Amino acid sequence: MNCTLNSPSIFFGKAFKISFFAFFLLIAGCKNDKKGKEKELVAHPNVLFISLDDMNDWIRPLAGSSQTITPNLDKFAENSVNFTKNYCPSPGCNPSRSAVLTGVHTYNSGMYSNYQDWRKVPKLSNTLTLGQYFNNNGYRTVGAGKIFHYQQVDTLGWDDYYPSIKKPMPDDPFPEKTPVNMKPFEHMYSMFDWSGLSVDDKDMGDYKTVDFISEQLGKEQDKPFFFAAGIYRPHLPWYVPQKYYDMFPLDEIELPNLMEGDTTDLGPFAKELISRGGNYHKHVTEADQWKKAIQGYLASVAFSDAMVGRLLEALEQSPYADNTIVVLWSDHGWQLGEKNHWRKFALWENVIRSVLMVKVPKHLEKMPNGSKNGVATTNLTSLMDIYPTLVDLCNLPDKEDMDGVSLRPILQDPEKEVKRPIITTYDYGSYSVRYQNWHLIDYIDGYSELYNLENDPEEWYNLDKVDSLLAVKSKLRSFIPADPVAFPESSLIPLGKHHIPPIRSKEHYESTERKQRMERFNGSK
């Protein structure tokens, strides 16, 4: 309909009435035409899906540390719903990401470890990924950077991918000589290192990822879109431009709070998690690298925050700022010496607690008022809730085979209490159960940890043996899956020297084969 209006000069009598009536119909037609287009946008909003890697709860919106500098994440928390007690399905990149992106939890799929190929897990072989589901339902799907685990990509879910679907991550610059700071020790992860670089932001892979998605946002789209940006930092190695290191003077770095004797009330498997891989904490402290390592992590967090800011700014300047849902998440947390433990691969609170912020625009068919932005919720939630939430908000057909729930009620009213247990697994047979203020960790070796996080946020006092809490422990344990899917041997990938073999069953954990392999990791030089 051509809605160009030419004002009439002067009308008299009947002619005026007829012309006025025609003028009214023309205006109404234009409005209806506009409403029709708006209704299409309202029914099927766009999605900007931002993934961070190894981002823990130190960022200011989660208040895990006062040292981080995250102005863009702070701003986004004020313009979204901040899920402050959100948890990952697994503290490993591959099982966490594959669970989030298929909607199937680890214990229902058998995808437990970084050392599996998720597409060779029988339960996931034909599962529609998040990208596929949106693509199959009329969305243009475009990705860049690390969304799935490195090269284990979803080749069917994307209309376009940068740099390419078989090479999902742009190259990063490295120092001329590595390692820079951390002298290698036996079984060490080779990327366990940190240094400032004499490069510009634009030389970094994450900058290129953000550039590509920003360019997509600047283009005219002929149908709703699902754009995914996988920002790799603060994943190791912590090689980022020097200016981010300069933000954190070494003499101002604070070490995490530790309690002497903290780990004495832990069982054998928990202690193995601390020392495995060559005992990182021992080598970091002996090399006097603890503050430098923390500086590297903080610098990498600040760099990734800057990349998030660039991406959100590109959205704001695009034609799609008012009809795009933004989901920002991290696959799991990270430890930097708490409980003498480094990296992920454990079930303590600041390893499994993960970033999740969601902004829903107004005038959506499913949420006319949009999300209640600027309000943090303390309800327990899971990264598993992302897939069903987006299916719900974007008016896609119901998908029954998902283990999370839609967060729409909490997005509408973040302060309304919703009680539910949240499960995280590590390998086969070890579980974290978060429920209300309680945290139960139940290990495959039969040992447990029980913490009241309201009174003991650092998880220093294991209450597992307190008789008066047996009923609490029993209730929490009742939430653990009674019949988890067995580890599918066909999905196991070849292991490198520094790789810890995934636990494949209770029998495998207790086997001579595993004990002999683990002996070379314990007490490494």
Short mmCIF file of C-alpha atoms in Angstrom, two decimals:
data_model
loop_
_atom_site.label_atom_id
_atom_site.label_comp_id
_atom_site.label_asym_id
_atom_site.label_seq_id
_atom_site.Cartn_x
_atom_site.Cartn_y
_atom_site.Cartn_z
CA MET A 1 0.00 0.00 0.00
CA ASN A 2 1.33 3.43 -0.93
CA CYS A 3 0.88 5.60 2.16
CA THR A 4 2.06 8.94 0.69
CA LEU A 5 -0.49 11.62 1.61
CA ASN A 6 -1.21 14.83 -0.28
CA SER A 7 -3.10 17.35 1.85
CA PRO A 8 -6.35 18.54 0.15
CA SER A 9 -6.75 22.24 -0.41
CA ILE A 10 -10.32 23.16 0.59
CA PHE A 11 -13.34 20.92 0.61
CA PHE A 12 -16.96 21.95 0.80
CA GLY A 13 -20.09 20.10 1.77
CA LYS A 14 -20.53 16.55 0.54
CA ALA A 15 -17.25 16.55 -1.34
CA PHE A 16 -15.46 17.36 1.90
CA LYS A 17 -17.17 14.46 3.73
CA ILE A 18 -16.28 11.98 1.01
CA SER A 19 -12.67 13.12 0.86
CA PHE A 20 -12.35 13.11 4.64
CA PHE A 21 -13.75 9.55 4.79
CA ALA A 22 -11.26 8.43 2.11
CA PHE A 23 -8.47 10.16 4.01
CA PHE A 24 -9.51 8.32 7.21
CA LEU A 25 -9.52 4.94 5.43
CA LEU A 26 -6.07 5.63 4.00
CA ILE A 27 -4.66 6.44 7.45
CA ALA A 28 -6.30 3.36 8.96
CA GLY A 29 -4.90 1.21 6.16
CA CYS A 30 -1.40 2.51 6.77
CA LYS A 31 -1.73 1.83 10.49
CA ASN A 32 -3.04 -1.68 9.91
CA ASP A 33 -0.24 -2.36 7.45
CA LYS A 34 2.30 -1.16 10.02
CA LYS A 35 0.66 -3.19 12.77
CA GLY A 36 0.82 -6.29 10.58
CA LYS A 37 4.56 -5.89 10.18
CA GLU A 38 4.99 -5.18 13.89
CA LYS A 39 2.96 -8.28 14.75
CA GLU A 40 5.37 -10.44 12.76
CA LEU A 41 8.30 -9.02 14.69
CA VAL A 42 6.47 -9.36 17.99
CA ALA A 43 5.62 -13.00 17.37
CA HIS A 44 9.14 -14.02 16.32
CA PRO A 45 11.75 -11.69 17.83
CA ASN A 46 15.42 -11.79 16.94
CA VAL A 47 18.02 -13.32 19.24
CA LEU A 48 21.56 -12.20 20.03
CA PHE A 49 23.26 -15.08 21.81
CA ILE A 50 26.58 -14.18 23.49
CA SER A 51 28.76 -16.92 24.95
CA LEU A 52 31.75 -16.31 27.25
CA ASP A 53 34.31 -18.97 28.13
CA ASP A 54 35.53 -19.72 31.68
CA MET A 55 34.00 -16.51 33.08
CA ASN A 56 33.55 -17.04 36.81
CA ASP A 57 31.57 -15.17 39.47
CA TRP A 58 34.29 -12.55 40.01
CA ILE A 59 32.52 -10.10 37.71
CA ARG A 60 30.82 -7.23 39.53
CA PRO A 61 27.23 -8.25 38.71
CA LEU A 62 27.88 -11.53 40.59
CA ALA A 63 29.97 -9.88 43.35
CA GLY A 64 32.46 -12.73 43.66
CA SER A 65 35.38 -10.29 43.79
CA SER A 66 35.90 -6.56 44.08
CA GLN A 67 38.91 -6.62 41.75
CA THR A 68 37.30 -7.04 38.34
CA ILE A 69 36.61 -4.09 36.05
CA THR A 70 33.55 -4.90 33.95
CA PRO A 71 31.68 -1.68 33.02
CA ASN A 72 29.87 -3.24 30.08
CA LEU A 73 28.68 -6.27 32.00
CA ASP A 74 27.67 -3.92 34.83
CA LYS A 75 25.64 -1.83 32.41
CA PHE A 76 24.01 -4.87 30.85
CA ALA A 77 23.06 -6.18 34.31
CA GLU A 78 21.22 -2.88 34.82
CA ASN A 79 19.39 -3.39 31.53
CA SER A 80 18.50 -7.06 31.85
CA VAL A 81 17.56 -9.67 34.42
CA ASN A 82 20.71 -10.89 36.16
CA PHE A 83 20.46 -14.52 37.29
CA THR A 84 22.84 -14.39 40.23
CA LYS A 85 22.48 -18.05 41.21
CA ASN A 86 22.71 -19.76 37.88
CA TYR A 87 24.57 -23.05 37.42
CA CYS A 88 26.16 -25.01 34.61
CA PRO A 89 25.26 -28.61 33.72
CA SER A 90 28.97 -29.52 33.91
CA PRO A 91 32.24 -27.75 34.83
CA GLY A 92 33.79 -28.78 31.51
CA CYS A 93 33.42 -26.82 28.26
CA ASN A 94 32.35 -29.70 26.02
CA PRO A 95 29.67 -31.34 28.20
CA SER A 96 28.34 -27.97 29.36
CA ARG A 97 28.06 -26.48 25.88
CA SER A 98 26.64 -29.61 24.27
CA ALA A 99 24.01 -29.86 27.02
CA VAL A 100 23.02 -26.19 26.71
CA LEU A 101 22.89 -26.31 22.91
CA THR A 102 20.95 -29.59 22.65
CA GLY A 103 18.72 -29.07 25.68
CA VAL A 104 19.64 -32.53 27.02
CA HIS A 105 21.39 -32.72 30.40
CA THR A 106 24.55 -34.78 30.77
CA TYR A 107 22.95 -37.51 32.88
CA ASN A 108 20.20 -37.95 30.27
CA SER A 109 22.57 -38.08 27.31
CA GLY A 110 25.78 -39.72 28.54
CA MET A 111 27.84 -36.68 27.47
CA TYR A 112 29.96 -36.25 30.60
CA SER A 113 33.47 -35.24 29.58
CA ASN A 114 35.62 -32.93 27.45
CA TYR A 115 37.10 -36.11 26.02
CA GLN A 116 34.00 -37.19 24.12
CA ASP A 117 32.70 -36.33 20.67
CA TRP A 118 29.19 -35.11 21.42
CA ARG A 119 27.82 -36.16 18.01
CA LYS A 120 28.99 -39.72 18.70
CA VAL A 121 26.88 -39.86 21.85
CA PRO A 122 23.89 -41.96 20.69
CA LYS A 123 21.30 -39.85 22.49
CA LEU A 124 22.60 -36.67 20.81
CA SER A 125 23.30 -38.03 17.32
CA ASN A 126 19.96 -36.83 15.92
CA THR A 127 19.03 -34.19 18.48
CA LEU A 128 18.15 -30.81 17.00
CA THR A 129 20.58 -28.22 18.31
CA LEU A 130 19.48 -24.71 19.23
CA GLY A 131 20.76 -23.39 15.90
CA GLN A 132 19.05 -26.14 13.94
CA TYR A 133 15.74 -25.63 15.70
CA PHE A 134 15.70 -21.92 14.96
CA ASN A 135 16.87 -22.51 11.39
CA ASN A 136 14.18 -25.14 10.80
CA ASN A 137 11.56 -22.69 12.04
CA GLY A 138 12.29 -19.85 9.68
CA TYR A 139 15.18 -18.01 11.33
CA ARG A 140 18.41 -16.94 9.70
CA THR A 141 21.14 -18.45 11.87
CA VAL A 142 24.65 -17.00 11.86
CA GLY A 143 27.51 -17.74 14.23
CA ALA A 144 31.10 -16.75 14.94
CA GLY A 145 33.73 -17.87 17.43
CA LYS A 146 33.51 -20.61 20.04
CA ILE A 147 29.92 -21.74 20.50
CA PHE A 148 30.40 -25.50 20.58
CA HIS A 149 33.64 -26.99 21.90
CA TYR A 150 36.43 -26.02 19.49
CA GLN A 151 36.17 -28.09 16.29
CA GLN A 152 33.22 -30.18 17.49
CA VAL A 153 30.90 -27.94 15.54
CA ASP A 154 27.26 -28.24 14.58
CA THR A 155 27.52 -28.20 10.79
CA LEU A 156 23.74 -28.35 10.24
CA GLY A 157 22.59 -25.41 12.33
CA TRP A 158 23.98 -22.38 10.50
CA ASP A 159 23.33 -20.37 7.37
CA ASP A 160 26.73 -18.72 7.79
CA TYR A 161 29.66 -19.02 10.19
CA TYR A 162 32.89 -17.04 10.73
CA PRO A 163 35.68 -17.82 10.03
CA SER A 164 34.07 -21.05 8.72
CA ILE A 165 31.95 -23.87 10.02
CA LYS A 166 34.99 -26.18 10.13
CA LYS A 167 37.20 -23.50 11.71
CA PRO A 168 34.89 -21.69 14.12
CA MET A 169 37.49 -19.61 15.96
CA PRO A 170 39.59 -16.77 14.49
CA ASP A 171 43.33 -16.97 15.16
CA ASP A 172 44.83 -15.14 18.15
CA PRO A 173 48.28 -13.52 18.37
CA PHE A 174 50.82 -15.18 20.67
CA PRO A 175 54.03 -13.93 22.29
CA GLU A 176 57.20 -14.58 20.31
CA LYS A 177 58.36 -17.10 22.86
CA THR A 178 56.13 -19.23 25.08
CA PRO A 179 55.58 -19.97 27.86
CA VAL A 180 56.12 -16.46 29.17
CA ASN A 181 55.44 -16.84 32.87
CA MET A 182 54.64 -20.39 33.89
CA LYS A 183 57.54 -22.80 33.60
CA PRO A 184 56.07 -26.06 32.28
CA PHE A 185 55.66 -28.91 34.70
CA GLU A 186 54.75 -32.52 34.12
CA HIS A 187 51.19 -33.00 32.79
CA MET A 188 50.52 -29.25 32.68
CA TYR A 189 47.97 -27.95 30.18
CA SER A 190 50.21 -26.30 27.59
CA MET A 191 48.13 -23.09 27.45
CA PHE A 192 48.46 -22.45 31.20
CA ASP A 193 50.25 -19.14 30.73
CA TRP A 194 49.67 -15.37 30.76
CA SER A 195 51.20 -12.24 29.33
CA GLY A 196 50.35 -8.82 27.98
CA LEU A 197 50.74 -8.44 24.22
CA SER A 198 52.02 -5.49 22.20
CA VAL A 199 49.01 -5.65 19.89
CA ASP A 200 45.78 -3.74 19.34
CA ASP A 201 42.35 -5.07 20.19
CA LYS A 202 41.62 -5.48 16.48
CA ASP A 203 44.38 -8.10 16.24
CA MET A 204 42.56 -10.42 18.65
CA GLY A 205 40.34 -13.27 17.49
CA ASP A 206 37.45 -12.16 19.71
CA TYR A 207 37.54 -8.69 18.15
CA LYS A 208 37.10 -10.31 14.72
CA THR A 209 34.23 -12.43 16.01
CA VAL A 210 32.49 -9.32 17.34
CA ASP A 211 33.22 -7.45 14.10
CA PHE A 212 31.54 -10.14 12.03
CA ILE A 213 28.37 -10.31 14.13
CA SER A 214 28.27 -6.51 14.32
CA GLU A 215 28.38 -6.36 10.52
CA GLN A 216 25.44 -8.78 10.39
CA LEU A 217 23.49 -6.53 12.74
CA GLY A 218 24.09 -3.60 10.38
CA LYS A 219 22.57 -5.40 7.40
CA GLU A 220 18.93 -5.48 6.39
CA GLN A 221 17.44 -8.85 7.31
CA ASP A 222 14.47 -10.30 5.46
CA LYS A 223 13.49 -12.67 8.27
CA PRO A 224 14.05 -12.99 12.02
CA PHE A 225 17.59 -13.93 13.01
CA PHE A 226 19.50 -15.93 15.59
CA PHE A 227 23.04 -14.52 15.82
CA ALA A 228 25.58 -16.26 18.08
CA ALA A 229 28.90 -14.70 19.13
CA GLY A 230 31.34 -16.96 20.97
CA ILE A 231 33.84 -14.80 22.88
CA TYR A 232 36.79 -16.99 23.87
CA ARG A 233 38.32 -14.99 26.71
CA PRO A 234 38.83 -15.30 29.61
CA HIS A 235 39.79 -18.84 28.59
CA LEU A 236 43.51 -19.67 28.77
CA PRO A 237 46.03 -18.60 27.62
CA TRP A 238 45.62 -15.15 29.13
CA TYR A 239 47.36 -13.37 26.25
CA VAL A 240 45.54 -10.06 25.76
CA PRO A 241 46.71 -6.53 24.88
CA GLN A 242 49.02 -5.02 27.51
CA LYS A 243 46.65 -2.16 28.27
CA TYR A 244 44.34 -4.61 30.05
CA TYR A 245 47.20 -5.79 32.27
CA ASP A 246 47.98 -2.16 33.06
CA MET A 247 44.50 -1.82 34.57
CA PHE A 248 45.55 -4.18 37.39
CA PRO A 249 48.86 -3.17 39.05
CA LEU A 250 50.53 -6.24 40.47
CA ASP A 251 51.02 -4.69 43.92
CA GLU A 252 47.25 -4.20 44.20
CA ILE A 253 46.27 -7.79 43.37
CA GLU A 254 44.46 -9.59 46.18
CA LEU A 255 44.67 -13.35 46.64
CA PRO A 256 41.52 -15.43 47.25
CA ASN A 257 40.48 -16.09 50.83
CA LEU A 258 41.87 -19.39 52.09
CA MET A 259 41.43 -21.18 55.38
CA GLU A 260 44.20 -23.31 56.79
CA GLY A 261 43.14 -26.94 56.88
CA ASP A 262 40.19 -26.29 54.55
CA THR A 263 40.67 -29.50 52.57
CA THR A 264 41.18 -31.86 55.51
CA ASP A 265 37.47 -32.72 55.62
CA LEU A 266 37.34 -33.77 51.96
CA GLY A 267 37.26 -37.30 50.59
CA PRO A 268 39.84 -38.98 48.31
CA PHE A 269 38.24 -38.07 44.99
CA ALA A 270 37.83 -34.42 45.97
CA LYS A 271 41.51 -34.29 46.94
CA GLU A 272 42.37 -35.91 43.62
CA LEU A 273 40.55 -33.08 41.82
CA ILE A 274 42.74 -30.58 43.64
CA SER A 275 46.10 -32.20 42.90
CA ARG A 276 45.47 -33.82 39.52
CA GLY A 277 47.14 -32.54 36.39
CA GLY A 278 50.46 -32.09 38.15
CA ASN A 279 49.22 -30.08 41.15
CA TYR A 280 48.81 -26.59 39.69
CA HIS A 281 48.62 -24.76 43.00
CA LYS A 282 51.90 -26.20 44.20
CA HIS A 283 53.72 -25.10 41.05
CA VAL A 284 52.06 -21.67 40.84
CA THR A 285 52.93 -20.77 44.40
CA GLU A 286 56.46 -22.19 44.27
CA ALA A 287 57.11 -20.13 41.13
CA ASP A 288 55.70 -17.03 42.85
CA GLN A 289 53.16 -16.66 40.06
CA TRP A 290 49.88 -16.50 42.01
CA LYS A 291 49.40 -12.74 41.78
CA LYS A 292 50.63 -12.66 38.19
CA ALA A 293 48.16 -15.39 37.25
CA ILE A 294 45.30 -13.51 38.86
CA GLN A 295 46.42 -10.38 37.04
CA GLY A 296 46.24 -12.35 33.79
CA TYR A 297 42.73 -13.57 34.52
CA LEU A 298 41.52 -10.09 35.49
CA ALA A 299 43.06 -8.64 32.32
CA SER A 300 41.32 -11.29 30.22
CA VAL A 301 38.01 -10.62 31.94
CA ALA A 302 38.41 -6.89 31.23
CA PHE A 303 39.21 -7.62 27.59
CA SER A 304 36.16 -9.85 27.15
CA ASP A 305 34.03 -7.18 28.85
CA ALA A 306 35.23 -4.68 26.23
CA MET A 307 34.24 -7.11 23.47
CA VAL A 308 30.77 -7.51 25.00
CA GLY A 309 30.47 -3.73 25.07
CA ARG A 310 31.32 -3.45 21.38
CA LEU A 311 28.72 -6.07 20.49
CA LEU A 312 25.95 -4.52 22.58
CA GLU A 313 26.76 -1.10 21.14
CA ALA A 314 26.45 -2.53 17.62
CA LEU A 315 23.01 -3.86 18.52
CA GLU A 316 21.94 -0.51 19.96
CA GLN A 317 22.98 1.26 16.77
CA SER A 318 21.24 -1.28 14.55
CA PRO A 319 17.59 -1.28 13.37
CA TYR A 320 16.98 -4.29 15.63
CA ALA A 321 17.61 -2.88 19.10
CA ASP A 322 13.91 -2.91 20.00
CA ASN A 323 13.00 -6.40 18.78
CA THR A 324 16.00 -8.51 19.80
CA ILE A 325 16.30 -10.77 22.84
CA VAL A 326 19.83 -10.75 24.27
CA VAL A 327 21.17 -13.78 26.15
CA LEU A 328 24.63 -13.53 27.71
CA TRP A 329 26.10 -16.61 29.40
CA SER A 330 29.29 -18.37 30.40
CA ASP A 331 29.73 -22.14 30.16
CA HIS A 332 30.97 -22.48 33.79
CA GLY A 333 33.13 -20.80 36.41
CA TRP A 334 36.82 -21.07 37.32
CA GLN A 335 39.02 -21.28 40.40
CA LEU A 336 42.29 -19.45 40.96
CA GLY A 337 43.61 -21.13 44.10
CA GLU A 338 40.44 -21.45 46.18
CA LYS A 339 40.68 -24.80 47.99
CA ASN A 340 44.21 -24.95 46.48
CA HIS A 341 42.50 -25.75 43.17
CA TRP A 342 43.01 -24.19 39.73
CA ARG A 343 40.96 -24.22 36.54
CA LYS A 344 37.50 -25.84 36.29
CA PHE A 345 36.75 -29.58 36.53
CA ALA A 346 35.32 -29.60 40.07
CA LEU A 347 31.94 -29.14 41.74
CA TRP A 348 32.52 -26.32 44.24
CA GLU A 349 30.32 -23.25 44.11
CA ASN A 350 32.51 -20.82 42.19
CA VAL A 351 33.29 -23.48 39.58
CA ILE A 352 29.69 -24.37 38.80
CA ARG A 353 28.18 -20.88 39.26
CA SER A 354 27.94 -19.28 35.84
CA VAL A 355 26.96 -16.03 34.22
CA LEU A 356 23.44 -15.64 32.83
CA MET A 357 21.77 -12.35 31.95
CA VAL A 358 18.72 -12.03 29.70
CA LYS A 359 17.09 -8.94 28.20
CA VAL A 360 13.67 -9.24 26.59
CA PRO A 361 12.33 -6.22 24.66
CA LYS A 362 8.80 -4.93 25.11
CA HIS A 363 5.89 -5.67 22.78
CA LEU A 364 6.59 -9.34 22.29
CA GLU A 365 3.56 -11.55 21.86
CA LYS A 366 4.73 -13.76 24.73
CA MET A 367 5.94 -10.90 26.97
CA PRO A 368 4.24 -7.60 26.12
CA ASN A 369 5.95 -5.76 28.99
CA GLY A 370 9.39 -7.21 28.33
CA SER A 371 11.76 -8.33 31.06
CA LYS A 372 11.91 -6.51 34.38
CA ASN A 373 15.32 -5.08 33.72
CA GLY A 374 17.75 -3.97 36.39
CA VAL A 375 16.46 -6.51 38.90
CA ALA A 376 18.69 -9.38 40.00
CA THR A 377 17.05 -12.67 40.86
CA THR A 378 18.32 -15.05 43.53
CA ASN A 379 16.20 -17.95 42.27
CA LEU A 380 18.27 -21.01 41.44
CA THR A 381 18.42 -21.54 37.68
CA SER A 382 20.43 -23.55 35.16
CA LEU A 383 22.04 -22.91 31.81
CA MET A 384 19.75 -25.74 30.70
CA ASP A 385 16.92 -23.20 30.87
CA ILE A 386 18.24 -21.12 27.95
CA TYR A 387 16.96 -23.36 25.12
CA PRO A 388 13.37 -23.75 26.42
CA THR A 389 13.23 -20.04 27.31
CA LEU A 390 14.11 -19.00 23.76
CA VAL A 391 11.71 -21.51 22.22
CA ASP A 392 8.99 -20.07 24.44
CA LEU A 393 9.72 -16.37 23.88
CA CYS A 394 10.19 -16.75 20.12
CA ASN A 395 6.93 -18.63 19.62
CA LEU A 396 8.54 -21.72 18.17
CA PRO A 397 6.71 -25.07 18.27
CA ASP A 398 6.91 -26.84 21.62
CA LYS A 399 9.94 -29.09 21.97
CA GLU A 400 9.40 -31.81 24.52
CA ASP A 401 12.88 -33.37 24.83
CA MET A 402 14.48 -30.59 26.88
CA ASP A 403 15.59 -30.81 30.50
CA GLY A 404 15.38 -27.13 31.43
CA VAL A 405 12.37 -24.89 31.98
CA SER A 406 11.32 -21.57 30.50
CA LEU A 407 12.49 -18.62 32.57
CA ARG A 408 9.68 -16.39 31.32
CA PRO A 409 7.95 -16.23 34.75
CA ILE A 410 11.18 -15.07 36.40
CA LEU A 411 11.94 -12.60 33.61
CA GLN A 412 8.52 -11.08 34.27
CA ASP A 413 8.90 -11.10 38.05
CA PRO A 414 12.51 -11.74 39.19
CA GLU A 415 11.63 -11.33 42.87
CA LYS A 416 8.97 -14.02 42.95
CA GLU A 417 10.40 -17.09 44.71
CA VAL A 418 10.65 -20.27 42.66
CA LYS A 419 11.97 -23.33 44.49
CA ARG A 420 13.69 -26.05 42.51
CA PRO A 421 16.86 -28.17 42.75
CA ILE A 422 19.66 -27.63 40.22
CA ILE A 423 21.92 -30.51 39.22
CA THR A 424 25.49 -30.33 37.93
CA THR A 425 27.56 -33.41 37.06
CA TYR A 426 31.29 -33.99 36.82
CA ASP A 427 32.24 -37.03 34.78
CA TYR A 428 30.02 -40.04 35.41
CA GLY A 429 28.70 -40.53 38.93
CA SER A 430 29.61 -37.28 40.75
CA TYR A 431 26.89 -34.69 41.39
CA SER A 432 26.30 -31.25 42.77
CA VAL A 433 22.82 -30.51 44.11
CA ARG A 434 21.90 -26.89 44.79
CA TYR A 435 18.63 -26.37 46.63
CA GLN A 436 17.66 -23.27 48.63
CA ASN A 437 20.77 -22.35 50.67
CA TRP A 438 22.19 -25.87 50.59
CA HIS A 439 24.90 -27.37 48.45
CA LEU A 440 25.47 -31.13 48.42
CA ILE A 441 28.37 -32.63 46.48
CA ASP A 442 28.07 -36.38 46.14
CA TYR A 443 31.14 -38.08 44.68
CA ILE A 444 31.54 -41.39 42.90
CA ASP A 445 33.83 -42.66 45.67
CA GLY A 446 30.97 -42.49 48.21
CA TYR A 447 32.19 -39.35 50.00
CA SER A 448 30.09 -36.21 50.27
CA GLU A 449 30.29 -32.53 51.14
CA LEU A 450 27.41 -30.51 52.55
CA TYR A 451 27.51 -26.72 52.86
CA ASN A 452 25.10 -24.09 54.06
CA LEU A 453 26.02 -21.27 51.69
CA GLU A 454 24.13 -18.66 53.68
CA ASN A 455 26.48 -19.18 56.63
CA ASP A 456 29.52 -20.49 54.75
CA PRO A 457 29.78 -18.93 51.27
CA GLU A 458 33.44 -20.00 50.93
CA GLU A 459 32.51 -23.66 51.57
CA TRP A 460 35.05 -24.07 54.33
CA TYR A 461 33.00 -26.23 56.73
CA ASN A 462 31.83 -29.59 55.45
CA LEU A 463 28.66 -30.50 57.39
CA ASP A 464 28.38 -33.96 55.90
CA LYS A 465 28.86 -35.73 59.25
CA VAL A 466 26.49 -33.52 61.28
CA ASP A 467 23.78 -35.87 62.58
CA SER A 468 21.12 -33.18 62.84
CA LEU A 469 21.41 -32.55 59.10
CA LEU A 470 20.83 -36.13 57.96
CA ALA A 471 17.28 -35.29 56.85
CA VAL A 472 18.55 -32.32 54.82
CA LYS A 473 21.19 -34.48 53.21
CA SER A 474 18.64 -37.20 52.43
CA LYS A 475 16.30 -34.71 50.76
CA LEU A 476 19.10 -33.27 48.64
CA ARG A 477 20.29 -36.71 47.67
CA SER A 478 16.76 -37.62 46.54
CA PHE A 479 17.16 -35.13 43.68
CA ILE A 480 20.13 -37.03 42.20
CA PRO A 481 19.12 -38.95 39.05
CA ALA A 482 18.37 -42.56 39.95
CA ASP A 483 19.19 -43.98 36.52
CA PRO A 484 21.77 -41.85 34.70
CA VAL A 485 22.69 -42.79 31.14
CA ALA A 486 25.83 -44.90 30.94
CA PHE A 487 29.02 -43.47 29.46
CA PRO A 488 29.03 -44.40 25.74
CA GLU A 489 32.48 -45.80 25.00
CA SER A 490 32.05 -45.10 21.28
CA SER A 491 32.14 -41.35 21.96
CA LEU A 492 35.57 -41.34 23.65
CA ILE A 493 38.27 -39.39 21.79
CA PRO A 494 42.04 -40.12 21.91
CA LEU A 495 43.65 -38.76 25.07
CA GLY A 496 46.76 -36.61 25.23
CA LYS A 497 49.47 -36.93 27.88
CA HIS A 498 47.97 -34.23 30.13
CA HIS A 499 44.38 -35.48 29.80
CA ILE A 500 42.71 -37.03 32.82
CA PRO A 501 40.81 -40.13 31.69
CA PRO A 502 37.07 -39.60 32.14
CA ILE A 503 35.37 -41.82 34.67
CA ARG A 504 33.13 -44.16 32.73
CA SER A 505 31.46 -46.11 35.54
CA LYS A 506 31.79 -46.95 39.22
CA GLU A 507 33.72 -50.07 38.20
CA HIS A 508 36.04 -48.03 36.01
CA TYR A 509 36.72 -45.60 38.86
CA GLU A 510 37.76 -48.50 41.12
CA SER A 511 39.67 -50.38 38.40
CA THR A 512 43.37 -51.14 38.49
CA GLU A 513 43.69 -49.64 35.01
CA ARG A 514 42.51 -46.23 36.19
CA LYS A 515 44.51 -46.31 39.42
CA GLN A 516 47.69 -47.04 37.51
CA ARG A 517 47.04 -44.23 35.02
CA MET A 518 46.25 -41.78 37.83
CA GLU A 519 49.45 -42.62 39.70
CA ARG A 520 51.45 -40.65 37.16
CA PHE A 521 49.37 -37.55 37.85
CA ASN A 522 49.47 -37.67 41.64
CA GLY A 523 52.38 -35.87 43.24
CA SER A 524 53.92 -34.92 39.91
CA LYS A 525 57.24 -33.10 40.04
#
